[in-house]
PDB file of N, CA and C in Angstrom:
ATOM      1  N   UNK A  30      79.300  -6.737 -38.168  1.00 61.00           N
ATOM      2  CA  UNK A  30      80.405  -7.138 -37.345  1.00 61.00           C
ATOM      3  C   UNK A  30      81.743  -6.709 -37.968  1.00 61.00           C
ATOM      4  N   UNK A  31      81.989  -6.557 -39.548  1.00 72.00           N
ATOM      5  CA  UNK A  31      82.839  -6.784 -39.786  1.00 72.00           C
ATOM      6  C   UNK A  31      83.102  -4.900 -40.336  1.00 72.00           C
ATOM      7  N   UNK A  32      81.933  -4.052 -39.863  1.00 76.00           N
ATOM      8  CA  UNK A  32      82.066  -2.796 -40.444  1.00 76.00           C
ATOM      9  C   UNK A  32      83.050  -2.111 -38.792  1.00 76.00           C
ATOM     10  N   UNK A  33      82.295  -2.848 -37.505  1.00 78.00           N
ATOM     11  CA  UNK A  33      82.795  -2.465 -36.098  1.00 78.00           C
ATOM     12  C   UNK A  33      84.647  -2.818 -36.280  1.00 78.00           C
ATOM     13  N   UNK A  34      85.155  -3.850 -36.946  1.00 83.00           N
ATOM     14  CA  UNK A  34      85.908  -4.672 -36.759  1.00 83.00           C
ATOM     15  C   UNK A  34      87.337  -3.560 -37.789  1.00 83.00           C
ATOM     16  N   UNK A  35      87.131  -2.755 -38.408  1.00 80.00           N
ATOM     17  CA  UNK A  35      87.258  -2.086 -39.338  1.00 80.00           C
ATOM     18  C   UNK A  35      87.386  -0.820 -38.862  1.00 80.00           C
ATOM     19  N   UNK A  36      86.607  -0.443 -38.342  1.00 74.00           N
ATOM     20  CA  UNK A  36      86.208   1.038 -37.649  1.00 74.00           C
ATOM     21  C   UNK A  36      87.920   0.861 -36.377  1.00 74.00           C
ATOM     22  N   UNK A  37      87.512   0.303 -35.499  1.00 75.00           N
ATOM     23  CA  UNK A  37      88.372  -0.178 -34.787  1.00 75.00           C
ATOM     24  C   UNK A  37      89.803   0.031 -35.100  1.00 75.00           C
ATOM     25  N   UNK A  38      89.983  -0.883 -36.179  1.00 78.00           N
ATOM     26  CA  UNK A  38      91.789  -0.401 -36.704  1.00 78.00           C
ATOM     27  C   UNK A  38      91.475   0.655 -37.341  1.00 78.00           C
ATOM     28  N   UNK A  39      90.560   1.329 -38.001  1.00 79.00           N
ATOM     29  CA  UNK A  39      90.983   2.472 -38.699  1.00 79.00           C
ATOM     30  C   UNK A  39      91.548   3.793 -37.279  1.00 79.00           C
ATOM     31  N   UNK A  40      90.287   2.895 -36.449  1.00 72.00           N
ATOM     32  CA  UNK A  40      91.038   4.454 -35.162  1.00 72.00           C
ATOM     33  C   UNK A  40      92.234   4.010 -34.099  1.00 72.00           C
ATOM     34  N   UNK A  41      92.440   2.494 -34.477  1.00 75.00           N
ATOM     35  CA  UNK A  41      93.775   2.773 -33.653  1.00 75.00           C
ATOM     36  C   UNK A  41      94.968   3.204 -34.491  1.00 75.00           C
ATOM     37  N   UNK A  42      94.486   2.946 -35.540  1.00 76.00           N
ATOM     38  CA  UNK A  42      95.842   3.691 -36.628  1.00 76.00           C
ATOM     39  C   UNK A  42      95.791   4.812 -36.699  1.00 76.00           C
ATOM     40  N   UNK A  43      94.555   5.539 -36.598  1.00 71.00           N
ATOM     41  CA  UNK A  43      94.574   6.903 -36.405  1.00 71.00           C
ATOM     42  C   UNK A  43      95.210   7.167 -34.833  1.00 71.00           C
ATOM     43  N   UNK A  44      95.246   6.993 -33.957  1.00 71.00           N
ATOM     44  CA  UNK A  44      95.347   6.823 -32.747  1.00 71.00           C
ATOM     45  C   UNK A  44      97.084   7.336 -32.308  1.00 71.00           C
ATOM     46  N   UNK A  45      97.469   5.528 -33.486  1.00 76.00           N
ATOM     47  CA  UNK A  45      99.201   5.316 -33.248  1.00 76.00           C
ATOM     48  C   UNK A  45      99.375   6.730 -34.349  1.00 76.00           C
ATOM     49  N   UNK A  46      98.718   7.174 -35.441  1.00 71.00           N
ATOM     50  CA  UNK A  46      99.916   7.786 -35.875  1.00 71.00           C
ATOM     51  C   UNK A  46      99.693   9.557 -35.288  1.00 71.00           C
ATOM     52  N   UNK A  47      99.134   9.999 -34.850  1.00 70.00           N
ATOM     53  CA  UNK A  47      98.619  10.790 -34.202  1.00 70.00           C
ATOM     54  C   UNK A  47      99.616  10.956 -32.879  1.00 70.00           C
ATOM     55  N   UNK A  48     100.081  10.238 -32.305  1.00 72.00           N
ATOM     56  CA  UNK A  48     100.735  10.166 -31.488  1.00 72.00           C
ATOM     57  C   UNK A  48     102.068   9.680 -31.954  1.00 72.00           C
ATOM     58  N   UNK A  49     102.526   9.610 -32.762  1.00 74.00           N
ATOM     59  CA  UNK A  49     103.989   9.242 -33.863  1.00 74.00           C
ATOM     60  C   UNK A  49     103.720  10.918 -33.604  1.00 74.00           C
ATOM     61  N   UNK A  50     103.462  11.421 -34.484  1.00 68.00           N
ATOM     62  CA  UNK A  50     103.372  12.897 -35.463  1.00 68.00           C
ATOM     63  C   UNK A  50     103.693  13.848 -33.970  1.00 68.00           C
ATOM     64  N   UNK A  51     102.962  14.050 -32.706  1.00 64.00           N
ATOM     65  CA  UNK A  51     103.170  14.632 -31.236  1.00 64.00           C
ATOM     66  C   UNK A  51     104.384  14.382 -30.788  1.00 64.00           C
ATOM     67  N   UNK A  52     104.709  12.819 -30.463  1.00 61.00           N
ATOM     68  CA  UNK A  52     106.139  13.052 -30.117  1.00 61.00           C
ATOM     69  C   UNK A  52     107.235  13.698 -30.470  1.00 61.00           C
ATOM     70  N   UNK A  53     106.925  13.223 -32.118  1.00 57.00           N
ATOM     71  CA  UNK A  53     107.721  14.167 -32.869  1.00 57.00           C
ATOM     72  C   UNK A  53     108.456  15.517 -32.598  1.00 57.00           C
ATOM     73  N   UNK A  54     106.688  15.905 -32.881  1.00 54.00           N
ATOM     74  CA  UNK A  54     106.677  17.721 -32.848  1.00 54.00           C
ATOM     75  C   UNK A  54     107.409  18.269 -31.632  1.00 54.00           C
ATOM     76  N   UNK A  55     107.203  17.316 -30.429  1.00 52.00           N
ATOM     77  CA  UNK A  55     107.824  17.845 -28.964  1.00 52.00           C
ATOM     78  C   UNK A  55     109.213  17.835 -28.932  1.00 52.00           C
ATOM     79  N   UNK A  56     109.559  16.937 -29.634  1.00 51.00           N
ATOM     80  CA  UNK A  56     110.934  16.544 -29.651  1.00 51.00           C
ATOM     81  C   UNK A  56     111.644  17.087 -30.473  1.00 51.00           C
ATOM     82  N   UNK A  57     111.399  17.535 -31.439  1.00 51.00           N
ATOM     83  CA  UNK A  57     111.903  19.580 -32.241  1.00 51.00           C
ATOM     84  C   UNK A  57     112.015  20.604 -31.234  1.00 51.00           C
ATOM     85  N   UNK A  58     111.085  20.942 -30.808  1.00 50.00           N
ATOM     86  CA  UNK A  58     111.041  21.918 -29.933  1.00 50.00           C
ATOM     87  C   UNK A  58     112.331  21.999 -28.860  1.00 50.00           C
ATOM     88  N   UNK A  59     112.634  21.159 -28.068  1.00 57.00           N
ATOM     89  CA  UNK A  59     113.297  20.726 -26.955  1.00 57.00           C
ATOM     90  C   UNK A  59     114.841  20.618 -27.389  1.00 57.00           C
ATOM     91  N   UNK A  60     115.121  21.178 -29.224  1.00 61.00           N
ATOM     92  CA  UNK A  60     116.452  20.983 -29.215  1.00 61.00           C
ATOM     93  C   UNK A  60     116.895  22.703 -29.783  1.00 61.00           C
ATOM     94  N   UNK A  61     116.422  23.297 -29.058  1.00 65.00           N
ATOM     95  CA  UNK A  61     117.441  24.486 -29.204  1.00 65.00           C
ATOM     96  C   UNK A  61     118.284  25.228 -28.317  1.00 65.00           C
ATOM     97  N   UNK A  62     119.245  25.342 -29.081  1.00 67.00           N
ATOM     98  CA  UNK A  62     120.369  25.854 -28.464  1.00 67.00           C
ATOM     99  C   UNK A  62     120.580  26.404 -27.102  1.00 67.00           C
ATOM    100  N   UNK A  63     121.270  25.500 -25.906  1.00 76.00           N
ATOM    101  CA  UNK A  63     121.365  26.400 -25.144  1.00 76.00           C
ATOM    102  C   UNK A  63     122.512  28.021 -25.172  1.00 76.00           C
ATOM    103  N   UNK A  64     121.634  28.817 -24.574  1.00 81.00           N
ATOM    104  CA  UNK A  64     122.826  29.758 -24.549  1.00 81.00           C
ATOM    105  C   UNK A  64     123.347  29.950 -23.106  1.00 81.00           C
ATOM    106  N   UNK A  65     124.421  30.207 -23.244  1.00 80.00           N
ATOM    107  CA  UNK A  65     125.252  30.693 -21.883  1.00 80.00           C
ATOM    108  C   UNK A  65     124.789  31.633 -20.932  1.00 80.00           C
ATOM    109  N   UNK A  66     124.862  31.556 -19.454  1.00 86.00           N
ATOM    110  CA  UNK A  66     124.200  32.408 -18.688  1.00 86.00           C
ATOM    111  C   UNK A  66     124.893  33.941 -19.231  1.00 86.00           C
ATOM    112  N   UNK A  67     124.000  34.950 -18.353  1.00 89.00           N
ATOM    113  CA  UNK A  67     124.768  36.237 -18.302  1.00 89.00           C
ATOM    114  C   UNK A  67     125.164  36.318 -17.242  1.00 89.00           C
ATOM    115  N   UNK A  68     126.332  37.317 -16.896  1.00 90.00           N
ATOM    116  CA  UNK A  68     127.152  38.004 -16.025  1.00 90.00           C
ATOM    117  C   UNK A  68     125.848  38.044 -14.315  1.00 90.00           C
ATOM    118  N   UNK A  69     125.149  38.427 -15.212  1.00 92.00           N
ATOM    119  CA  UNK A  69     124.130  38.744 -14.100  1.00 92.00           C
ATOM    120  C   UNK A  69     123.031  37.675 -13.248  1.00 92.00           C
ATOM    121  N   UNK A  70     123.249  36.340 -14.253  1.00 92.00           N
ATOM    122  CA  UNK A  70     122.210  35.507 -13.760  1.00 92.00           C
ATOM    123  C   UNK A  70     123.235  34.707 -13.022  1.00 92.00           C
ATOM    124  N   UNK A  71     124.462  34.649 -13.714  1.00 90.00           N
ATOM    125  CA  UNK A  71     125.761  33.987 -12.679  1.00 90.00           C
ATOM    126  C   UNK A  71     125.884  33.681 -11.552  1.00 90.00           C
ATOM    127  N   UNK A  72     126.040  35.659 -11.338  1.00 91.00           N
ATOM    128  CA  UNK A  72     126.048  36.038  -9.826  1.00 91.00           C
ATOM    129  C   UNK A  72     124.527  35.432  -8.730  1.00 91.00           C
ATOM    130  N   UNK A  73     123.398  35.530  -9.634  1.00 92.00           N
ATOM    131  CA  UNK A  73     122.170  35.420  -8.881  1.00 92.00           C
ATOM    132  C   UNK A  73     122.554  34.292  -8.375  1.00 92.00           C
ATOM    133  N   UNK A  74     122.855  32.884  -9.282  1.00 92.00           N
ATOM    134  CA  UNK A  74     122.470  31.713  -9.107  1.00 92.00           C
ATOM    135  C   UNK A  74     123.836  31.387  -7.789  1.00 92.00           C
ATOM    136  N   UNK A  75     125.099  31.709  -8.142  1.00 92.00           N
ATOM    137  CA  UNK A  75     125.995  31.718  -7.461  1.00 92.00           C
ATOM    138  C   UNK A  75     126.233  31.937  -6.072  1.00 92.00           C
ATOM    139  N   UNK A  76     125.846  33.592  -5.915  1.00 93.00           N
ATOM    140  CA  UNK A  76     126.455  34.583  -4.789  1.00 93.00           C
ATOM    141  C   UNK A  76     125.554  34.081  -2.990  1.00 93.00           C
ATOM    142  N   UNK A  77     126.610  33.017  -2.903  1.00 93.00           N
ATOM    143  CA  UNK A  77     125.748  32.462  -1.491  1.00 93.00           C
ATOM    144  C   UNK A  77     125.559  33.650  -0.720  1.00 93.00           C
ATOM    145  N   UNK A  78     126.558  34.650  -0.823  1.00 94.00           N
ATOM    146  CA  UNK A  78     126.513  35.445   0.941  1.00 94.00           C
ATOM    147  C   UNK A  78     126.248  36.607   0.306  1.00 94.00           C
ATOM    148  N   UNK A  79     124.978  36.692  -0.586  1.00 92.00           N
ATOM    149  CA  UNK A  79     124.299  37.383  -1.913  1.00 92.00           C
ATOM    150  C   UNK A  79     125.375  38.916  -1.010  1.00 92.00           C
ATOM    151  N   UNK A  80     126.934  39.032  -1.657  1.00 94.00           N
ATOM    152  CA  UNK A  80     126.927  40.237  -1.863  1.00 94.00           C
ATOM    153  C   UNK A  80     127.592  41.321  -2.987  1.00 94.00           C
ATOM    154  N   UNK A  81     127.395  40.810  -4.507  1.00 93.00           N
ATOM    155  CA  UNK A  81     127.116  40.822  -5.133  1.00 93.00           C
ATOM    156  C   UNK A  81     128.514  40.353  -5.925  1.00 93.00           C
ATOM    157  N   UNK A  82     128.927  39.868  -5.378  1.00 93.00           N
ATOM    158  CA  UNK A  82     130.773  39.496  -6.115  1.00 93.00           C
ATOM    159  C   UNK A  82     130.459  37.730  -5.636  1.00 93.00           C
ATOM    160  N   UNK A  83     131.262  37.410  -6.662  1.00 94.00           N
ATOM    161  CA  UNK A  83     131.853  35.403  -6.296  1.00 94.00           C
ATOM    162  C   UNK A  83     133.316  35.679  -5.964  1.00 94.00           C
ATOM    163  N   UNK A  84     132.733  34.732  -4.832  1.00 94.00           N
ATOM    164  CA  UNK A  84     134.445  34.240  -4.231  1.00 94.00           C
ATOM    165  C   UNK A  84     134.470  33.034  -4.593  1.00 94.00           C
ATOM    166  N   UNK A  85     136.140  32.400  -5.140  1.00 92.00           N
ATOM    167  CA  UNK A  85     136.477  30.950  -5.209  1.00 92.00           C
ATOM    168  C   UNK A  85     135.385  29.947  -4.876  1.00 92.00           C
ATOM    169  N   UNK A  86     135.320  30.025  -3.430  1.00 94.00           N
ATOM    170  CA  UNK A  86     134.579  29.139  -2.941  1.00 94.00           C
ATOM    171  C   UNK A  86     133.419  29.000  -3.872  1.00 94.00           C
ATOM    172  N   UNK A  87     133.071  30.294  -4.178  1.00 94.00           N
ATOM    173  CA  UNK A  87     131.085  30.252  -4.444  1.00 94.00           C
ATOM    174  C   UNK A  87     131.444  29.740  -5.786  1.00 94.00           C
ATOM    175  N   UNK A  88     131.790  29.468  -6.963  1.00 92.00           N
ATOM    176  CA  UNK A  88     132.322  29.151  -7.965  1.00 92.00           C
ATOM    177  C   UNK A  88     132.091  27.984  -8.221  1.00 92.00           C
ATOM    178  N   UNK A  89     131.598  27.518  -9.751  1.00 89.00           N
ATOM    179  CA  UNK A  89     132.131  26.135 -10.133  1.00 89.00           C
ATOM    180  C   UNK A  89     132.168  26.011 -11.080  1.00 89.00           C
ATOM    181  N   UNK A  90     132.651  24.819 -11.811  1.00 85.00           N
ATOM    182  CA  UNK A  90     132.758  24.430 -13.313  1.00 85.00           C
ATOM    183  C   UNK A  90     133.644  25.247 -13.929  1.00 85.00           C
ATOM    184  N   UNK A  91     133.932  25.784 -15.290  1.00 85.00           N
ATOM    185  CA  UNK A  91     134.715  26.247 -15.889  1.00 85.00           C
ATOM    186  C   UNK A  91     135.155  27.673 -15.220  1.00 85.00           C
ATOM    187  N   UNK A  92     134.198  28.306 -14.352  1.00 87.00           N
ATOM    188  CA  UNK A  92     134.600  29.670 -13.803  1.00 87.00           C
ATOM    189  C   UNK A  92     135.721  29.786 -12.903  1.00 87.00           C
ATOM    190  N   UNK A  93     135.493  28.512 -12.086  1.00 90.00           N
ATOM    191  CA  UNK A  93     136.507  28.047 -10.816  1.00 90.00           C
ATOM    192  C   UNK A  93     138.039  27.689 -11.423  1.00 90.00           C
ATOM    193  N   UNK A  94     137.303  27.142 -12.575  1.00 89.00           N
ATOM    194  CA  UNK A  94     138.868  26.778 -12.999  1.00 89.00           C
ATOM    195  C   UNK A  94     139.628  27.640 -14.125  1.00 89.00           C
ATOM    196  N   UNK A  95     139.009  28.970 -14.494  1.00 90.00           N
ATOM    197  CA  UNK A  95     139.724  30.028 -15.157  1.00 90.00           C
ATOM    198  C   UNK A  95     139.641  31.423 -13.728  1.00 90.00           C
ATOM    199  N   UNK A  96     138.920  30.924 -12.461  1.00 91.00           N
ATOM    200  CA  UNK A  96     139.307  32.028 -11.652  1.00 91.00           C
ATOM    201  C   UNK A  96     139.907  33.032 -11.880  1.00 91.00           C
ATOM    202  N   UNK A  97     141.474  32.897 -12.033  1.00 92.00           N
ATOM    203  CA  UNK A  97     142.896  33.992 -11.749  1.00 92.00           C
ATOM    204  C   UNK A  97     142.676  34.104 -12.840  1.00 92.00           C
ATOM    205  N   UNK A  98     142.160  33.922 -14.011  1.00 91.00           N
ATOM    206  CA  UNK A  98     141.966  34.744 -15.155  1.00 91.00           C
ATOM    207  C   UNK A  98     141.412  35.611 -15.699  1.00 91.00           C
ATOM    208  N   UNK A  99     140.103  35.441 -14.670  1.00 91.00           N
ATOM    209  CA  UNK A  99     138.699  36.134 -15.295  1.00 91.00           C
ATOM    210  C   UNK A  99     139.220  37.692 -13.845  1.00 91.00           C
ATOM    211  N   UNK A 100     139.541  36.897 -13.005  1.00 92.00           N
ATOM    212  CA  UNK A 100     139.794  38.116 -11.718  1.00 92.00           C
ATOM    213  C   UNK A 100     140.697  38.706 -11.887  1.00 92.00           C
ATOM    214  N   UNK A 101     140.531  40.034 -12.825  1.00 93.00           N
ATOM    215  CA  UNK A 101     141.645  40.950 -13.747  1.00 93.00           C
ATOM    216  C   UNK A 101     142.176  41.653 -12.705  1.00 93.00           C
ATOM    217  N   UNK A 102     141.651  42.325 -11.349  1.00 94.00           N
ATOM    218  CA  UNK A 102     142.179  42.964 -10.399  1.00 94.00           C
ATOM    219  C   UNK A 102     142.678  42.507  -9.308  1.00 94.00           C
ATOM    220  N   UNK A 103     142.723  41.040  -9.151  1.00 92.00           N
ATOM    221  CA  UNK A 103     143.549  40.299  -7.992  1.00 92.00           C
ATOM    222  C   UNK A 103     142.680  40.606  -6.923  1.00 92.00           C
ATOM    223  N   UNK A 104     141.449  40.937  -6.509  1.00 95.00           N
ATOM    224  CA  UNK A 104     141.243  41.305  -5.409  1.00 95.00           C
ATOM    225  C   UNK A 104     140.653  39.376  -5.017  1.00 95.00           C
ATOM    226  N   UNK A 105     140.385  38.725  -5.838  1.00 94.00           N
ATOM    227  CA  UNK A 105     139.919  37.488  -4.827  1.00 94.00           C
ATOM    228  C   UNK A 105     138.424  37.237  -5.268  1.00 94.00           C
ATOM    229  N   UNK A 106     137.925  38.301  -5.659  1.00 95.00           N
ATOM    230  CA  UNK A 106     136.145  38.167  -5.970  1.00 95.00           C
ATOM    231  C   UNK A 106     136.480  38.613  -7.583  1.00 95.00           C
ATOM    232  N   UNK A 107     134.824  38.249  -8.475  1.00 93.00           N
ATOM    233  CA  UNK A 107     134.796  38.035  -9.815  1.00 93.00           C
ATOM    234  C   UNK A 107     133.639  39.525  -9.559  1.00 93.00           C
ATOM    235  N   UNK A 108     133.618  39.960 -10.183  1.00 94.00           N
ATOM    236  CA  UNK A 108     132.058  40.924 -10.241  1.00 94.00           C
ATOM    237  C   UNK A 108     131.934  40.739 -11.610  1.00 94.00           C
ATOM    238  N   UNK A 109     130.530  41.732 -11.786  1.00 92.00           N
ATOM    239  CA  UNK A 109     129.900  41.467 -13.282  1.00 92.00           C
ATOM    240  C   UNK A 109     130.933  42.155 -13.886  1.00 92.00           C
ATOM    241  N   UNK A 110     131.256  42.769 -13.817  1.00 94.00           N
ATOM    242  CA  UNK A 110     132.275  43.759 -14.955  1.00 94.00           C
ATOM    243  C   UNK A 110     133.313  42.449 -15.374  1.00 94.00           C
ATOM    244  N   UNK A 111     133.766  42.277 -14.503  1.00 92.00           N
ATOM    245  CA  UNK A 111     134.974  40.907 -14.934  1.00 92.00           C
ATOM    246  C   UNK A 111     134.313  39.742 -15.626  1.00 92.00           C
ATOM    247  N   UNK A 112     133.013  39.534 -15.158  1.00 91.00           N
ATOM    248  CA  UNK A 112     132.654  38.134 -15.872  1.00 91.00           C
ATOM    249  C   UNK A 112     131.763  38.952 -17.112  1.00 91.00           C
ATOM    250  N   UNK A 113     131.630  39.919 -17.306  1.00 91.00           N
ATOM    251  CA  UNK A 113     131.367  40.201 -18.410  1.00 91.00           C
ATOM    252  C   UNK A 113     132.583  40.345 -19.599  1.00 91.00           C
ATOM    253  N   UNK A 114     133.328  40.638 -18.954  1.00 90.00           N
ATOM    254  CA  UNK A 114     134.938  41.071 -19.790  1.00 90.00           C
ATOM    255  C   UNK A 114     135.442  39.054 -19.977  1.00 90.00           C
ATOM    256  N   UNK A 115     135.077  38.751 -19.041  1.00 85.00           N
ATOM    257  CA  UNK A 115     135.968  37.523 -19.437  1.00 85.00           C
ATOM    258  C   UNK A 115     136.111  36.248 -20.369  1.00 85.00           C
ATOM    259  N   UNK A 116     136.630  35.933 -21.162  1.00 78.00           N
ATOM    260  CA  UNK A 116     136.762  35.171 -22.579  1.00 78.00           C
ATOM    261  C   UNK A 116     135.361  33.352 -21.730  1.00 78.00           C
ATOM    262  N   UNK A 117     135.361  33.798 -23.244  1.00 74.00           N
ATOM    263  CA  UNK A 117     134.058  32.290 -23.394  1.00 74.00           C
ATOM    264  C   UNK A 117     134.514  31.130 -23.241  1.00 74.00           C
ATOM    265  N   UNK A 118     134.031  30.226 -22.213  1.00 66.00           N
ATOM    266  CA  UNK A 118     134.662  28.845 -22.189  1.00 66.00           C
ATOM    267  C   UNK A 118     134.607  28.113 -23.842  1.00 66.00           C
ATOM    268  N   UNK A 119     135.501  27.240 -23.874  1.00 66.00           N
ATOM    269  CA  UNK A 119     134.941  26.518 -24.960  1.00 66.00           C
ATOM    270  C   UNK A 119     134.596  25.523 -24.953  1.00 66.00           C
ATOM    271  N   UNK A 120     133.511  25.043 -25.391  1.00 62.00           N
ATOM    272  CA  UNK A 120     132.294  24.169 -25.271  1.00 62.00           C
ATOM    273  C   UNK A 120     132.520  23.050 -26.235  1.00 62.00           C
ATOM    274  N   UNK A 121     131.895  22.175 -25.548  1.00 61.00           N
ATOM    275  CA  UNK A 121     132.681  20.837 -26.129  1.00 61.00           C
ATOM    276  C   UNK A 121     131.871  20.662 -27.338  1.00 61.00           C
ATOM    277  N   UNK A 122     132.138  19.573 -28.125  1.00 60.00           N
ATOM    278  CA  UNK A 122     131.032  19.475 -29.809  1.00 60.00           C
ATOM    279  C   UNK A 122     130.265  17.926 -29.174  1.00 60.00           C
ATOM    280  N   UNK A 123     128.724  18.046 -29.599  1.00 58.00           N
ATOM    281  CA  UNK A 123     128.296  17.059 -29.075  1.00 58.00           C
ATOM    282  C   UNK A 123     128.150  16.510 -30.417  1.00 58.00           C
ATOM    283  N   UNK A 124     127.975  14.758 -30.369  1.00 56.00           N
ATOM    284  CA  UNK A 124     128.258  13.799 -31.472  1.00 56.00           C
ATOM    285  C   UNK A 124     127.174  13.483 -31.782  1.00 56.00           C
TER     286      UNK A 124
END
């Protein structure tokens, strides 16, 4: 009785730490760096009236709000050449 009784916690301790050690490991994995889109995945994710430039409208987050900066030729649309040319937001520091 007392060999079953034994067996028992030895495998739920094997059990709990086995599953300590997994979470772990997953939870390394899941912290690397995001990197910034490219010029090109921008446009994909962006370009509602897919024709191959962002207008204002199609825009958001830091792009919308450096627009007239990144749009070196005034025409109104961003293309890859411009959002490739155009300076890196700066990204906040997480705590």
């Amino acid at each position: 009785m007392k060999s079953k009784t034994i067996n028992k916690l030895i495998f739920s301790t094997l059990l709990m730490v086995f599953g300590i050690v997994s979470t772990n490991a997953q939870s390394k994995d899941n912290k690397q760096p995001k990197t910034p889109p490219t010029a090109k995945e921008l446009i994909k994710q962006m370009d509602k009236n897919e024709d191959g430039k962002l207008s204002k409208a199609e825009v958001k987050g830091p792009l919308k709000d450096d627009f007239k900066k990144i749009d070196t030729n005034e025409d109104g649309f961003l293309t890859i050449k411009e959002l490739e040319k155009a300076p890196k937001p700066k990204r906040k520091e997480k705590k």
